[in-house]
C-alpha cells in the first residue's frame, strides 16, 4: 500500500512525495496455556522431588543406633527367673543280640541302661534309643545281622529307635578276612562303633581310660571312660 510522506528540500518548502509506508510492528502473540496433562505431569514431578528431599533429610537427621547398646534389663526379675541352658547326654538302651555280648560292662563304662537280651520298655521309663551289641566272632556277627533284619521287617517292638551297632572285640589282634568282610557288610547299612580288646575289663577293672578306637562311641553316649 502506497502513502505520502513529507520531505524537506535543501532550501525550499516542504514537498510531499509518494512512497512506501512502513508496516506496523507485529505484536508477539501471548503464550498459549499448557495443556492440562503437561501441567499435571510437571506438578507430579515437583511433588516427587520434594518427597525425595524430605526423605533424605530425615535419614540424615535420624539418630544412629549405638553398636554396643544394651537392652534395659530388670536385675531383680532376671535373678528370680534365671535362664539355664544345659544339654544332658542322650540315654541309650544297650541290647545284647546274644549271650556274653558285654552290655553290662558297656552300660557301666559309657552310661545308659542295660536291658540284656530283652527289648527296652519306654512305657516303663527305659530309653527308646537302641544300641545293638555283639562280639566280633562269627556267632555275634550272625546275631547282629538277624536282629537288623528283625528291624527291617518291622517285627521289633513299635516306638524303638535303632541308632547304631556296637561291636566288641572277642579277642586281641586283627579280625580274620571272613569276619572283616562281614563287619564291612554290616557297616554298609548302619553306623558301627568298635570297642577293642580290653585286658583290664577281663579282670573287672573298668576304671582304665578308653582307647582312641572308642572315642566316637564315648562322644555319642557322653561316657567319660572312667
mmCIF file with all atom_site columns, C-alpha atoms in Angstrom:
data_model
loop_
_atom_site.group_PDB
_atom_site.id
_atom_site.type_symbol
_atom_site.label_atom_id
_atom_site.label_alt_id
_atom_site.label_comp_id
_atom_site.label_asym_id
_atom_site.label_entity_id
_atom_site.label_seq_id
_atom_site.pdbx_PDB_ins_code
_atom_site.Cartn_x
_atom_site.Cartn_y
_atom_site.Cartn_z
_atom_site.occupancy
_atom_site.B_iso_or_equiv
_atom_site.pdbx_formal_charge
_atom_site.auth_seq_id
_atom_site.auth_comp_id
_atom_site.auth_asym_id
_atom_site.auth_atom_id
_atom_site.pdbx_PDB_model_num
ATOM 1   C CA . UNK A 1 1   ? 0.000  0.000    0.000  1.00 0.00 ? 1   UNK A CA 1
ATOM 2   C CA . UNK A 1 2   ? 1.396  3.379    -1.018 1.00 0.00 ? 2   UNK A CA 1
ATOM 3   C CA . UNK A 1 3   ? 1.121  6.556    1.097  1.00 0.00 ? 3   UNK A CA 1
ATOM 4   C CA . UNK A 1 4   ? 2.500  10.078   1.276  1.00 0.00 ? 4   UNK A CA 1
ATOM 5   C CA . UNK A 1 5   ? 5.272  11.310   3.456  1.00 0.00 ? 5   UNK A CA 1
ATOM 6   C CA . UNK A 1 6   ? 6.771  14.747   3.940  1.00 0.00 ? 6   UNK A CA 1
ATOM 7   C CA . UNK A 1 7   ? 10.251 15.614   2.762  1.00 0.00 ? 7   UNK A CA 1
ATOM 8   C CA . UNK A 1 8   ? 12.046 18.882   3.259  1.00 0.00 ? 8   UNK A CA 1
ATOM 9   C CA . UNK A 1 9   ? 14.164 20.224   0.358  1.00 0.00 ? 9   UNK A CA 1
ATOM 10  C CA . UNK A 1 10  ? 17.518 21.807   0.868  1.00 0.00 ? 10  UNK A CA 1
ATOM 11  C CA . UNK A 1 11  ? 16.192 25.397   0.652  1.00 0.00 ? 11  UNK A CA 1
ATOM 12  C CA . UNK A 1 12  ? 12.602 25.169   -0.428 1.00 0.00 ? 12  UNK A CA 1
ATOM 13  C CA . UNK A 1 13  ? 9.299  24.474   1.132  1.00 0.00 ? 13  UNK A CA 1
ATOM 14  C CA . UNK A 1 14  ? 8.197  21.077   2.261  1.00 0.00 ? 14  UNK A CA 1
ATOM 15  C CA . UNK A 1 15  ? 7.383  18.750   -0.581 1.00 0.00 ? 15  UNK A CA 1
ATOM 16  C CA . UNK A 1 16  ? 5.026  15.819   -0.288 1.00 0.00 ? 16  UNK A CA 1
ATOM 17  C CA . UNK A 1 17  ? 6.089  12.769   -2.210 1.00 0.00 ? 17  UNK A CA 1
ATOM 18  C CA . UNK A 1 18  ? 4.581  9.394    -2.550 1.00 0.00 ? 18  UNK A CA 1
ATOM 19  C CA . UNK A 1 19  ? 6.444  6.434    -1.157 1.00 0.00 ? 19  UNK A CA 1
ATOM 20  C CA . UNK A 1 20  ? 6.012  3.179    0.769  1.00 0.00 ? 20  UNK A CA 1
ATOM 21  C CA . UNK A 1 21  ? 4.667  3.394    4.254  1.00 0.00 ? 21  UNK A CA 1
ATOM 22  C CA . UNK A 1 22  ? 6.452  1.324    6.924  1.00 0.00 ? 22  UNK A CA 1
ATOM 23  C CA . UNK A 1 23  ? 4.411  -1.630   8.084  1.00 0.00 ? 23  UNK A CA 1
ATOM 24  C CA . UNK A 1 24  ? 3.407  -1.606   11.723 1.00 0.00 ? 24  UNK A CA 1
ATOM 25  C CA . UNK A 1 25  ? 5.372  -3.803   14.128 1.00 0.00 ? 25  UNK A CA 1
ATOM 26  C CA . UNK A 1 26  ? 3.849  -7.200   14.632 1.00 0.00 ? 26  UNK A CA 1
ATOM 27  C CA . UNK A 1 27  ? 2.927  -7.968   18.239 1.00 0.00 ? 27  UNK A CA 1
ATOM 28  C CA . UNK A 1 28  ? 4.136  -11.229  19.648 1.00 0.00 ? 28  UNK A CA 1
ATOM 29  C CA . UNK A 1 29  ? 1.209  -13.488  20.400 1.00 0.00 ? 29  UNK A CA 1
ATOM 30  C CA . UNK A 1 30  ? 0.623  -14.278  24.032 1.00 0.00 ? 30  UNK A CA 1
ATOM 31  C CA . UNK A 1 31  ? 1.822  -17.689  25.138 1.00 0.00 ? 31  UNK A CA 1
ATOM 32  C CA . UNK A 1 32  ? -0.887 -20.251  24.986 1.00 0.00 ? 32  UNK A CA 1
ATOM 33  C CA . UNK A 1 33  ? -1.750 -22.062  28.194 1.00 0.00 ? 33  UNK A CA 1
ATOM 34  C CA . UNK A 1 34  ? -0.143 -25.510  28.656 1.00 0.00 ? 34  UNK A CA 1
ATOM 35  C CA . UNK A 1 35  ? -2.372 -28.456  28.102 1.00 0.00 ? 35  UNK A CA 1
ATOM 36  C CA . UNK A 1 36  ? -3.744 -29.933  31.301 1.00 0.00 ? 36  UNK A CA 1
ATOM 37  C CA . UNK A 1 37  ? -1.825 -33.264  31.038 1.00 0.00 ? 37  UNK A CA 1
ATOM 38  C CA . UNK A 1 38  ? 1.542  -31.474  30.763 1.00 0.00 ? 38  UNK A CA 1
ATOM 39  C CA . UNK A 1 39  ? 0.703  -29.295  33.750 1.00 0.00 ? 39  UNK A CA 1
ATOM 40  C CA . UNK A 1 40  ? -0.252 -32.358  35.837 1.00 0.00 ? 40  UNK A CA 1
ATOM 41  C CA . UNK A 1 41  ? 2.990  -34.107  34.895 1.00 0.00 ? 41  UNK A CA 1
ATOM 42  C CA . UNK A 1 42  ? 5.065  -31.127  35.998 1.00 0.00 ? 42  UNK A CA 1
ATOM 43  C CA . UNK A 1 43  ? 3.159  -30.985  39.291 1.00 0.00 ? 43  UNK A CA 1
ATOM 44  C CA . UNK A 1 44  ? 3.719  -34.692  39.958 1.00 0.00 ? 44  UNK A CA 1
ATOM 45  C CA . UNK A 1 45  ? 7.440  -34.372  39.219 1.00 0.00 ? 45  UNK A CA 1
ATOM 46  C CA . UNK A 1 46  ? 7.759  -31.471  41.616 1.00 0.00 ? 46  UNK A CA 1
ATOM 47  C CA . UNK A 1 47  ? 5.894  -33.417  44.287 1.00 0.00 ? 47  UNK A CA 1
ATOM 48  C CA . UNK A 1 48  ? 8.188  -36.462  43.912 1.00 0.00 ? 48  UNK A CA 1
ATOM 49  C CA . UNK A 1 49  ? 11.282 -34.262  44.112 1.00 0.00 ? 49  UNK A CA 1
ATOM 50  C CA . UNK A 1 50  ? 10.034 -32.659  47.303 1.00 0.00 ? 50  UNK A CA 1
ATOM 51  C CA . UNK A 1 51  ? 9.245  -36.072  48.832 1.00 0.00 ? 51  UNK A CA 1
ATOM 52  C CA . UNK A 1 52  ? 12.711 -37.456  47.991 1.00 0.00 ? 52  UNK A CA 1
ATOM 53  C CA . UNK A 1 53  ? 14.351 -34.398  49.516 1.00 0.00 ? 53  UNK A CA 1
ATOM 54  C CA . UNK A 1 54  ? 12.310 -34.778  52.694 1.00 0.00 ? 54  UNK A CA 1
ATOM 55  C CA . UNK A 1 55  ? 13.261 -38.477  53.000 1.00 0.00 ? 55  UNK A CA 1
ATOM 56  C CA . UNK A 1 56  ? 16.948 -37.744  52.552 1.00 0.00 ? 56  UNK A CA 1
ATOM 57  C CA . UNK A 1 57  ? 16.780 -35.025  55.188 1.00 0.00 ? 57  UNK A CA 1
ATOM 58  C CA . UNK A 1 58  ? 15.027 -37.341  57.631 1.00 0.00 ? 58  UNK A CA 1
ATOM 59  C CA . UNK A 1 59  ? 17.598 -40.077  57.010 1.00 0.00 ? 59  UNK A CA 1
ATOM 60  C CA . UNK A 1 60  ? 20.499 -37.743  57.695 1.00 0.00 ? 60  UNK A CA 1
ATOM 61  C CA . UNK A 1 61  ? 18.989 -36.302  60.859 1.00 0.00 ? 61  UNK A CA 1
ATOM 62  C CA . UNK A 1 62  ? 17.747 -39.616  62.292 1.00 0.00 ? 62  UNK A CA 1
ATOM 63  C CA . UNK A 1 63  ? 19.632 -40.840  65.402 1.00 0.00 ? 63  UNK A CA 1
ATOM 64  C CA . UNK A 1 64  ? 22.203 -43.544  64.728 1.00 0.00 ? 64  UNK A CA 1
ATOM 65  C CA . UNK A 1 65  ? 21.896 -46.657  66.954 1.00 0.00 ? 65  UNK A CA 1
ATOM 66  C CA . UNK A 1 66  ? 24.947 -47.464  69.040 1.00 0.00 ? 66  UNK A CA 1
ATOM 67  C CA . UNK A 1 67  ? 26.711 -50.686  68.137 1.00 0.00 ? 67  UNK A CA 1
ATOM 68  C CA . UNK A 1 68  ? 27.210 -51.820  71.723 1.00 0.00 ? 68  UNK A CA 1
ATOM 69  C CA . UNK A 1 69  ? 23.911 -50.536  73.048 1.00 0.00 ? 69  UNK A CA 1
ATOM 70  C CA . UNK A 1 70  ? 22.436 -52.783  75.752 1.00 0.00 ? 70  UNK A CA 1
ATOM 71  C CA . UNK A 1 71  ? 18.778 -53.505  76.268 1.00 0.00 ? 71  UNK A CA 1
ATOM 72  C CA . UNK A 1 72  ? 17.372 -52.462  79.618 1.00 0.00 ? 72  UNK A CA 1
ATOM 73  C CA . UNK A 1 73  ? 17.219 -55.452  81.975 1.00 0.00 ? 73  UNK A CA 1
ATOM 74  C CA . UNK A 1 74  ? 15.455 -55.717  85.280 1.00 0.00 ? 74  UNK A CA 1
ATOM 75  C CA . UNK A 1 75  ? 18.141 -57.298  87.518 1.00 0.00 ? 75  UNK A CA 1
ATOM 76  C CA . UNK A 1 76  ? 15.651 -58.436  90.175 1.00 0.00 ? 76  UNK A CA 1
ATOM 77  C CA . UNK A 1 77  ? 13.415 -60.173  87.622 1.00 0.00 ? 77  UNK A CA 1
ATOM 78  C CA . UNK A 1 78  ? 16.425 -61.794  85.939 1.00 0.00 ? 78  UNK A CA 1
ATOM 79  C CA . UNK A 1 79  ? 17.733 -63.091  89.268 1.00 0.00 ? 79  UNK A CA 1
ATOM 80  C CA . UNK A 1 80  ? 14.330 -64.513  90.148 1.00 0.00 ? 80  UNK A CA 1
ATOM 81  C CA . UNK A 1 81  ? 13.997 -66.302  86.782 1.00 0.00 ? 81  UNK A CA 1
ATOM 82  C CA . UNK A 1 82  ? 17.496 -67.283  85.625 1.00 0.00 ? 82  UNK A CA 1
ATOM 83  C CA . UNK A 1 83  ? 17.966 -68.945  82.257 1.00 0.00 ? 83  UNK A CA 1
ATOM 84  C CA . UNK A 1 84  ? 19.620 -72.339  82.248 1.00 0.00 ? 84  UNK A CA 1
ATOM 85  C CA . UNK A 1 85  ? 20.990 -73.862  79.058 1.00 0.00 ? 85  UNK A CA 1
ATOM 86  C CA . UNK A 1 86  ? 22.072 -77.416  79.798 1.00 0.00 ? 86  UNK A CA 1
ATOM 87  C CA . UNK A 1 87  ? 22.438 -80.349  77.449 1.00 0.00 ? 87  UNK A CA 1
ATOM 88  C CA . UNK A 1 88  ? 22.263 -83.756  79.064 1.00 0.00 ? 88  UNK A CA 1
ATOM 89  C CA . UNK A 1 89  ? 23.793 -86.787  77.310 1.00 0.00 ? 89  UNK A CA 1
ATOM 90  C CA . UNK A 1 90  ? 21.333 -88.875  75.370 1.00 0.00 ? 90  UNK A CA 1
ATOM 91  C CA . UNK A 1 91  ? 20.300 -92.059  77.153 1.00 0.00 ? 91  UNK A CA 1
ATOM 92  C CA . UNK A 1 92  ? 20.631 -95.343  75.297 1.00 0.00 ? 92  UNK A CA 1
ATOM 93  C CA . UNK A 1 93  ? 19.477 -98.883  75.896 1.00 0.00 ? 93  UNK A CA 1
ATOM 94  C CA . UNK A 1 94  ? 22.216 -101.478 75.381 1.00 0.00 ? 94  UNK A CA 1
ATOM 95  C CA . UNK A 1 95  ? 20.617 -104.552 73.829 1.00 0.00 ? 95  UNK A CA 1
ATOM 96  C CA . UNK A 1 96  ? 22.612 -107.784 73.609 1.00 0.00 ? 96  UNK A CA 1
ATOM 97  C CA . UNK A 1 97  ? 21.980 -109.786 70.459 1.00 0.00 ? 97  UNK A CA 1
ATOM 98  C CA . UNK A 1 98  ? 23.497 -112.909 72.043 1.00 0.00 ? 98  UNK A CA 1
ATOM 99  C CA . UNK A 1 99  ? 24.750 -114.094 75.405 1.00 0.00 ? 99  UNK A CA 1
ATOM 100 C CA . UNK A 1 100 ? 28.018 -112.623 76.645 1.00 0.00 ? 100 UNK A CA 1
ATOM 101 C CA . UNK A 1 101 ? 27.886 -109.596 74.345 1.00 0.00 ? 101 UNK A CA 1
ATOM 102 C CA . UNK A 1 102 ? 29.067 -107.278 77.140 1.00 0.00 ? 102 UNK A CA 1
ATOM 103 C CA . UNK A 1 103 ? 26.130 -104.897 77.607 1.00 0.00 ? 103 UNK A CA 1
ATOM 104 C CA . UNK A 1 104 ? 26.596 -104.742 81.390 1.00 0.00 ? 104 UNK A CA 1
ATOM 105 C CA . UNK A 1 105 ? 30.191 -103.604 81.046 1.00 0.00 ? 105 UNK A CA 1
ATOM 106 C CA . UNK A 1 106 ? 29.330 -101.076 78.343 1.00 0.00 ? 106 UNK A CA 1
ATOM 107 C CA . UNK A 1 107 ? 26.473 -99.575  80.362 1.00 0.00 ? 107 UNK A CA 1
ATOM 108 C CA . UNK A 1 108 ? 28.808 -99.230  83.355 1.00 0.00 ? 108 UNK A CA 1
ATOM 109 C CA . UNK A 1 109 ? 31.600 -97.561  81.350 1.00 0.00 ? 109 UNK A CA 1
ATOM 110 C CA . UNK A 1 110 ? 29.601 -95.431  78.919 1.00 0.00 ? 110 UNK A CA 1
ATOM 111 C CA . UNK A 1 111 ? 26.385 -94.935  80.855 1.00 0.00 ? 111 UNK A CA 1
ATOM 112 C CA . UNK A 1 112 ? 22.888 -95.859  79.742 1.00 0.00 ? 112 UNK A CA 1
ATOM 113 C CA . UNK A 1 113 ? 20.535 -98.728  80.505 1.00 0.00 ? 113 UNK A CA 1
ATOM 114 C CA . UNK A 1 114 ? 21.448 -102.387 80.282 1.00 0.00 ? 114 UNK A CA 1
ATOM 115 C CA . UNK A 1 115 ? 18.463 -104.407 79.039 1.00 0.00 ? 115 UNK A CA 1
ATOM 116 C CA . UNK A 1 116 ? 20.411 -107.618 78.493 1.00 0.00 ? 116 UNK A CA 1
ATOM 117 C CA . UNK A 1 117 ? 18.752 -109.696 75.802 1.00 0.00 ? 117 UNK A CA 1
ATOM 118 C CA . UNK A 1 118 ? 15.346 -108.041 76.253 1.00 0.00 ? 118 UNK A CA 1
ATOM 119 C CA . UNK A 1 119 ? 13.899 -105.079 74.384 1.00 0.00 ? 119 UNK A CA 1
ATOM 120 C CA . UNK A 1 120 ? 13.716 -101.794 76.303 1.00 0.00 ? 120 UNK A CA 1
ATOM 121 C CA . UNK A 1 121 ? 10.330 -100.695 77.597 1.00 0.00 ? 121 UNK A CA 1
ATOM 122 C CA . UNK A 1 122 ? 9.872  -96.949  77.062 1.00 0.00 ? 122 UNK A CA 1
ATOM 123 C CA . UNK A 1 123 ? 6.478  -97.110  78.777 1.00 0.00 ? 123 UNK A CA 1
ATOM 124 C CA . UNK A 1 124 ? 8.367  -98.016  81.983 1.00 0.00 ? 124 UNK A CA 1
ATOM 125 C CA . UNK A 1 125 ? 10.843 -95.168  81.647 1.00 0.00 ? 125 UNK A CA 1
ATOM 126 C CA . UNK A 1 126 ? 13.550 -97.104  79.813 1.00 0.00 ? 126 UNK A CA 1
ATOM 127 C CA . UNK A 1 127 ? 15.330 -95.418  76.866 1.00 0.00 ? 127 UNK A CA 1
ATOM 128 C CA . UNK A 1 128 ? 13.793 -95.931  73.450 1.00 0.00 ? 128 UNK A CA 1
ATOM 129 C CA . UNK A 1 129 ? 17.109 -95.355  71.668 1.00 0.00 ? 129 UNK A CA 1
ATOM 130 C CA . UNK A 1 130 ? 18.709 -98.730  70.997 1.00 0.00 ? 130 UNK A CA 1
ATOM 131 C CA . UNK A 1 131 ? 22.347 -99.725  70.592 1.00 0.00 ? 131 UNK A CA 1
ATOM 132 C CA . UNK A 1 132 ? 22.695 -103.327 69.442 1.00 0.00 ? 132 UNK A CA 1
ATOM 133 C CA . UNK A 1 133 ? 25.738 -105.087 70.912 1.00 0.00 ? 133 UNK A CA 1
ATOM 134 C CA . UNK A 1 134 ? 27.609 -108.160 69.709 1.00 0.00 ? 134 UNK A CA 1
ATOM 135 C CA . UNK A 1 135 ? 31.045 -109.719 69.826 1.00 0.00 ? 135 UNK A CA 1
ATOM 136 C CA . UNK A 1 136 ? 33.106 -109.853 66.663 1.00 0.00 ? 136 UNK A CA 1
ATOM 137 C CA . UNK A 1 137 ? 33.168 -113.634 66.395 1.00 0.00 ? 137 UNK A CA 1
ATOM 138 C CA . UNK A 1 138 ? 31.028 -115.413 63.818 1.00 0.00 ? 138 UNK A CA 1
ATOM 139 C CA . UNK A 1 139 ? 28.133 -116.093 66.216 1.00 0.00 ? 139 UNK A CA 1
ATOM 140 C CA . UNK A 1 140 ? 27.988 -112.460 67.269 1.00 0.00 ? 140 UNK A CA 1
ATOM 141 C CA . UNK A 1 141 ? 28.016 -111.078 63.723 1.00 0.00 ? 141 UNK A CA 1
ATOM 142 C CA . UNK A 1 142 ? 25.299 -113.518 62.664 1.00 0.00 ? 142 UNK A CA 1
ATOM 143 C CA . UNK A 1 143 ? 23.195 -112.432 65.649 1.00 0.00 ? 143 UNK A CA 1
ATOM 144 C CA . UNK A 1 144 ? 23.589 -108.760 64.685 1.00 0.00 ? 144 UNK A CA 1
ATOM 145 C CA . UNK A 1 145 ? 22.552 -109.483 61.097 1.00 0.00 ? 145 UNK A CA 1
ATOM 146 C CA . UNK A 1 146 ? 19.482 -111.373 62.300 1.00 0.00 ? 146 UNK A CA 1
ATOM 147 C CA . UNK A 1 147 ? 18.424 -108.548 64.654 1.00 0.00 ? 147 UNK A CA 1
ATOM 148 C CA . UNK A 1 148 ? 18.902 -105.924 61.961 1.00 0.00 ? 148 UNK A CA 1
ATOM 149 C CA . UNK A 1 149 ? 16.661 -107.975 59.707 1.00 0.00 ? 149 UNK A CA 1
ATOM 150 C CA . UNK A 1 150 ? 14.077 -108.004 62.513 1.00 0.00 ? 150 UNK A CA 1
ATOM 151 C CA . UNK A 1 151 ? 14.001 -104.200 62.424 1.00 0.00 ? 151 UNK A CA 1
ATOM 152 C CA . UNK A 1 152 ? 13.873 -104.236 58.637 1.00 0.00 ? 152 UNK A CA 1
ATOM 153 C CA . UNK A 1 153 ? 10.819 -106.482 58.629 1.00 0.00 ? 153 UNK A CA 1
ATOM 154 C CA . UNK A 1 154 ? 9.116  -104.299 61.229 1.00 0.00 ? 154 UNK A CA 1
ATOM 155 C CA . UNK A 1 155 ? 8.997  -107.107 63.805 1.00 0.00 ? 155 UNK A CA 1
ATOM 156 C CA . UNK A 1 156 ? 10.728 -105.083 66.536 1.00 0.00 ? 156 UNK A CA 1
ATOM 157 C CA . UNK A 1 157 ? 8.503  -103.512 69.203 1.00 0.00 ? 157 UNK A CA 1
ATOM 158 C CA . UNK A 1 158 ? 6.980  -100.232 67.992 1.00 0.00 ? 158 UNK A CA 1
ATOM 159 C CA . UNK A 1 159 ? 8.406  -96.978  69.264 1.00 0.00 ? 159 UNK A CA 1
ATOM 160 C CA . UNK A 1 160 ? 12.029 -98.108  69.432 1.00 0.00 ? 160 UNK A CA 1
ATOM 161 C CA . UNK A 1 161 ? 14.711 -96.067  67.681 1.00 0.00 ? 161 UNK A CA 1
ATOM 162 C CA . UNK A 1 162 ? 17.607 -98.131  66.354 1.00 0.00 ? 162 UNK A CA 1
ATOM 163 C CA . UNK A 1 163 ? 20.683 -95.906  66.457 1.00 0.00 ? 163 UNK A CA 1
ATOM 164 C CA . UNK A 1 164 ? 23.779 -97.997  65.860 1.00 0.00 ? 164 UNK A CA 1
ATOM 165 C CA . UNK A 1 165 ? 25.622 -101.269 66.307 1.00 0.00 ? 165 UNK A CA 1
ATOM 166 C CA . UNK A 1 166 ? 28.449 -101.706 68.832 1.00 0.00 ? 166 UNK A CA 1
ATOM 167 C CA . UNK A 1 167 ? 30.938 -104.472 68.080 1.00 0.00 ? 167 UNK A CA 1
ATOM 168 C CA . UNK A 1 168 ? 33.116 -105.601 70.981 1.00 0.00 ? 168 UNK A CA 1
ATOM 169 C CA . UNK A 1 169 ? 36.337 -107.398 70.107 1.00 0.00 ? 169 UNK A CA 1
ATOM 170 C CA . UNK A 1 170 ? 36.200 -111.067 71.047 1.00 0.00 ? 170 UNK A CA 1
ATOM 171 C CA . UNK A 1 171 ? 39.988 -111.417 71.036 1.00 0.00 ? 171 UNK A CA 1
ATOM 172 C CA . UNK A 1 172 ? 43.108 -109.253 70.636 1.00 0.00 ? 172 UNK A CA 1
ATOM 173 C CA . UNK A 1 173 ? 44.508 -108.617 67.182 1.00 0.00 ? 173 UNK A CA 1
ATOM 174 C CA . UNK A 1 174 ? 43.036 -108.133 63.753 1.00 0.00 ? 174 UNK A CA 1
ATOM 175 C CA . UNK A 1 175 ? 39.923 -109.887 62.517 1.00 0.00 ? 175 UNK A CA 1
ATOM 176 C CA . UNK A 1 176 ? 40.204 -112.718 60.035 1.00 0.00 ? 176 UNK A CA 1
ATOM 177 C CA . UNK A 1 177 ? 39.299 -111.766 56.478 1.00 0.00 ? 177 UNK A CA 1
ATOM 178 C CA . UNK A 1 178 ? 35.931 -113.517 56.544 1.00 0.00 ? 178 UNK A CA 1
ATOM 179 C CA . UNK A 1 179 ? 34.839 -111.709 59.720 1.00 0.00 ? 179 UNK A CA 1
ATOM 180 C CA . UNK A 1 180 ? 36.180 -108.388 58.471 1.00 0.00 ? 180 UNK A CA 1
ATOM 181 C CA . UNK A 1 181 ? 34.070 -108.709 55.319 1.00 0.00 ? 181 UNK A CA 1
ATOM 182 C CA . UNK A 1 182 ? 31.006 -109.439 57.451 1.00 0.00 ? 182 UNK A CA 1
ATOM 183 C CA . UNK A 1 183 ? 31.681 -106.291 59.521 1.00 0.00 ? 183 UNK A CA 1
ATOM 184 C CA . UNK A 1 184 ? 32.029 -104.283 56.316 1.00 0.00 ? 184 UNK A CA 1
ATOM 185 C CA . UNK A 1 185 ? 28.646 -105.543 55.142 1.00 0.00 ? 185 UNK A CA 1
ATOM 186 C CA . UNK A 1 186 ? 27.011 -104.523 58.432 1.00 0.00 ? 186 UNK A CA 1
ATOM 187 C CA . UNK A 1 187 ? 28.668 -101.083 58.228 1.00 0.00 ? 187 UNK A CA 1
ATOM 188 C CA . UNK A 1 188 ? 27.057 -100.513 54.827 1.00 0.00 ? 188 UNK A CA 1
ATOM 189 C CA . UNK A 1 189 ? 23.550 -100.487 56.334 1.00 0.00 ? 189 UNK A CA 1
ATOM 190 C CA . UNK A 1 190 ? 24.048 -98.899  59.790 1.00 0.00 ? 190 UNK A CA 1
ATOM 191 C CA . UNK A 1 191 ? 26.603 -96.980  61.841 1.00 0.00 ? 191 UNK A CA 1
ATOM 192 C CA . UNK A 1 192 ? 29.058 -99.264  63.604 1.00 0.00 ? 192 UNK A CA 1
ATOM 193 C CA . UNK A 1 193 ? 31.147 -98.383  66.669 1.00 0.00 ? 193 UNK A CA 1
ATOM 194 C CA . UNK A 1 194 ? 34.093 -100.530 67.719 1.00 0.00 ? 194 UNK A CA 1
ATOM 195 C CA . UNK A 1 195 ? 35.327 -101.424 71.179 1.00 0.00 ? 195 UNK A CA 1
ATOM 196 C CA . UNK A 1 196 ? 38.773 -103.072 71.068 1.00 0.00 ? 196 UNK A CA 1
ATOM 197 C CA . UNK A 1 197 ? 40.001 -105.861 73.259 1.00 0.00 ? 197 UNK A CA 1
ATOM 198 C CA . UNK A 1 198 ? 40.396 -104.521 76.810 1.00 0.00 ? 198 UNK A CA 1
ATOM 199 C CA . UNK A 1 199 ? 42.528 -106.781 79.056 1.00 0.00 ? 199 UNK A CA 1
ATOM 200 C CA . UNK A 1 200 ? 41.675 -104.689 82.128 1.00 0.00 ? 200 UNK A CA 1
ATOM 201 C CA . UNK A 1 201 ? 37.961 -105.291 81.606 1.00 0.00 ? 201 UNK A CA 1
ATOM 202 C CA . UNK A 1 202 ? 38.594 -109.020 81.602 1.00 0.00 ? 202 UNK A CA 1
ATOM 203 C CA . UNK A 1 203 ? 39.714 -108.858 85.217 1.00 0.00 ? 203 UNK A CA 1
ATOM 204 C CA . UNK A 1 204 ? 36.942 -106.413 86.182 1.00 0.00 ? 204 UNK A CA 1
ATOM 205 C CA . UNK A 1 205 ? 38.906 -103.148 86.104 1.00 0.00 ? 205 UNK A CA 1
ATOM 206 C CA . UNK A 1 206 ? 36.579 -100.692 84.410 1.00 0.00 ? 206 UNK A CA 1
ATOM 207 C CA . UNK A 1 207 ? 38.441 -97.561  85.505 1.00 0.00 ? 207 UNK A CA 1
ATOM 208 C CA . UNK A 1 208 ? 41.074 -97.592  82.770 1.00 0.00 ? 208 UNK A CA 1
ATOM 209 C CA . UNK A 1 209 ? 40.864 -94.809  80.165 1.00 0.00 ? 209 UNK A CA 1
ATOM 210 C CA . UNK A 1 210 ? 39.158 -95.629  76.920 1.00 0.00 ? 210 UNK A CA 1
ATOM 211 C CA . UNK A 1 211 ? 41.327 -96.225  73.871 1.00 0.00 ? 211 UNK A CA 1
ATOM 212 C CA . UNK A 1 212 ? 41.176 -93.964  70.842 1.00 0.00 ? 212 UNK A CA 1
ATOM 213 C CA . UNK A 1 213 ? 39.130 -96.539  68.940 1.00 0.00 ? 213 UNK A CA 1
ATOM 214 C CA . UNK A 1 214 ? 36.204 -95.887  71.298 1.00 0.00 ? 214 UNK A CA 1
ATOM 215 C CA . UNK A 1 215 ? 36.367 -92.072  71.280 1.00 0.00 ? 215 UNK A CA 1
ATOM 216 C CA . UNK A 1 216 ? 33.427 -91.761  68.848 1.00 0.00 ? 216 UNK A CA 1
ATOM 217 C CA . UNK A 1 217 ? 31.274 -94.038  70.982 1.00 0.00 ? 217 UNK A CA 1
ATOM 218 C CA . UNK A 1 218 ? 32.154 -92.015  74.087 1.00 0.00 ? 218 UNK A CA 1
ATOM 219 C CA . UNK A 1 219 ? 31.082 -88.808  72.343 1.00 0.00 ? 219 UNK A CA 1
ATOM 220 C CA . UNK A 1 220 ? 27.829 -90.412  71.237 1.00 0.00 ? 220 UNK A CA 1
ATOM 221 C CA . UNK A 1 221 ? 26.877 -91.623  74.715 1.00 0.00 ? 221 UNK A CA 1
ATOM 222 C CA . UNK A 1 222 ? 28.564 -88.910  76.774 1.00 0.00 ? 222 UNK A CA 1
ATOM 223 C CA . UNK A 1 223 ? 30.683 -91.505  78.556 1.00 0.00 ? 223 UNK A CA 1
ATOM 224 C CA . UNK A 1 224 ? 33.909 -90.448  80.243 1.00 0.00 ? 224 UNK A CA 1
ATOM 225 C CA . UNK A 1 225 ? 35.701 -93.746  80.067 1.00 0.00 ? 225 UNK A CA 1
ATOM 226 C CA . UNK A 1 226 ? 36.383 -93.789  83.828 1.00 0.00 ? 226 UNK A CA 1
#
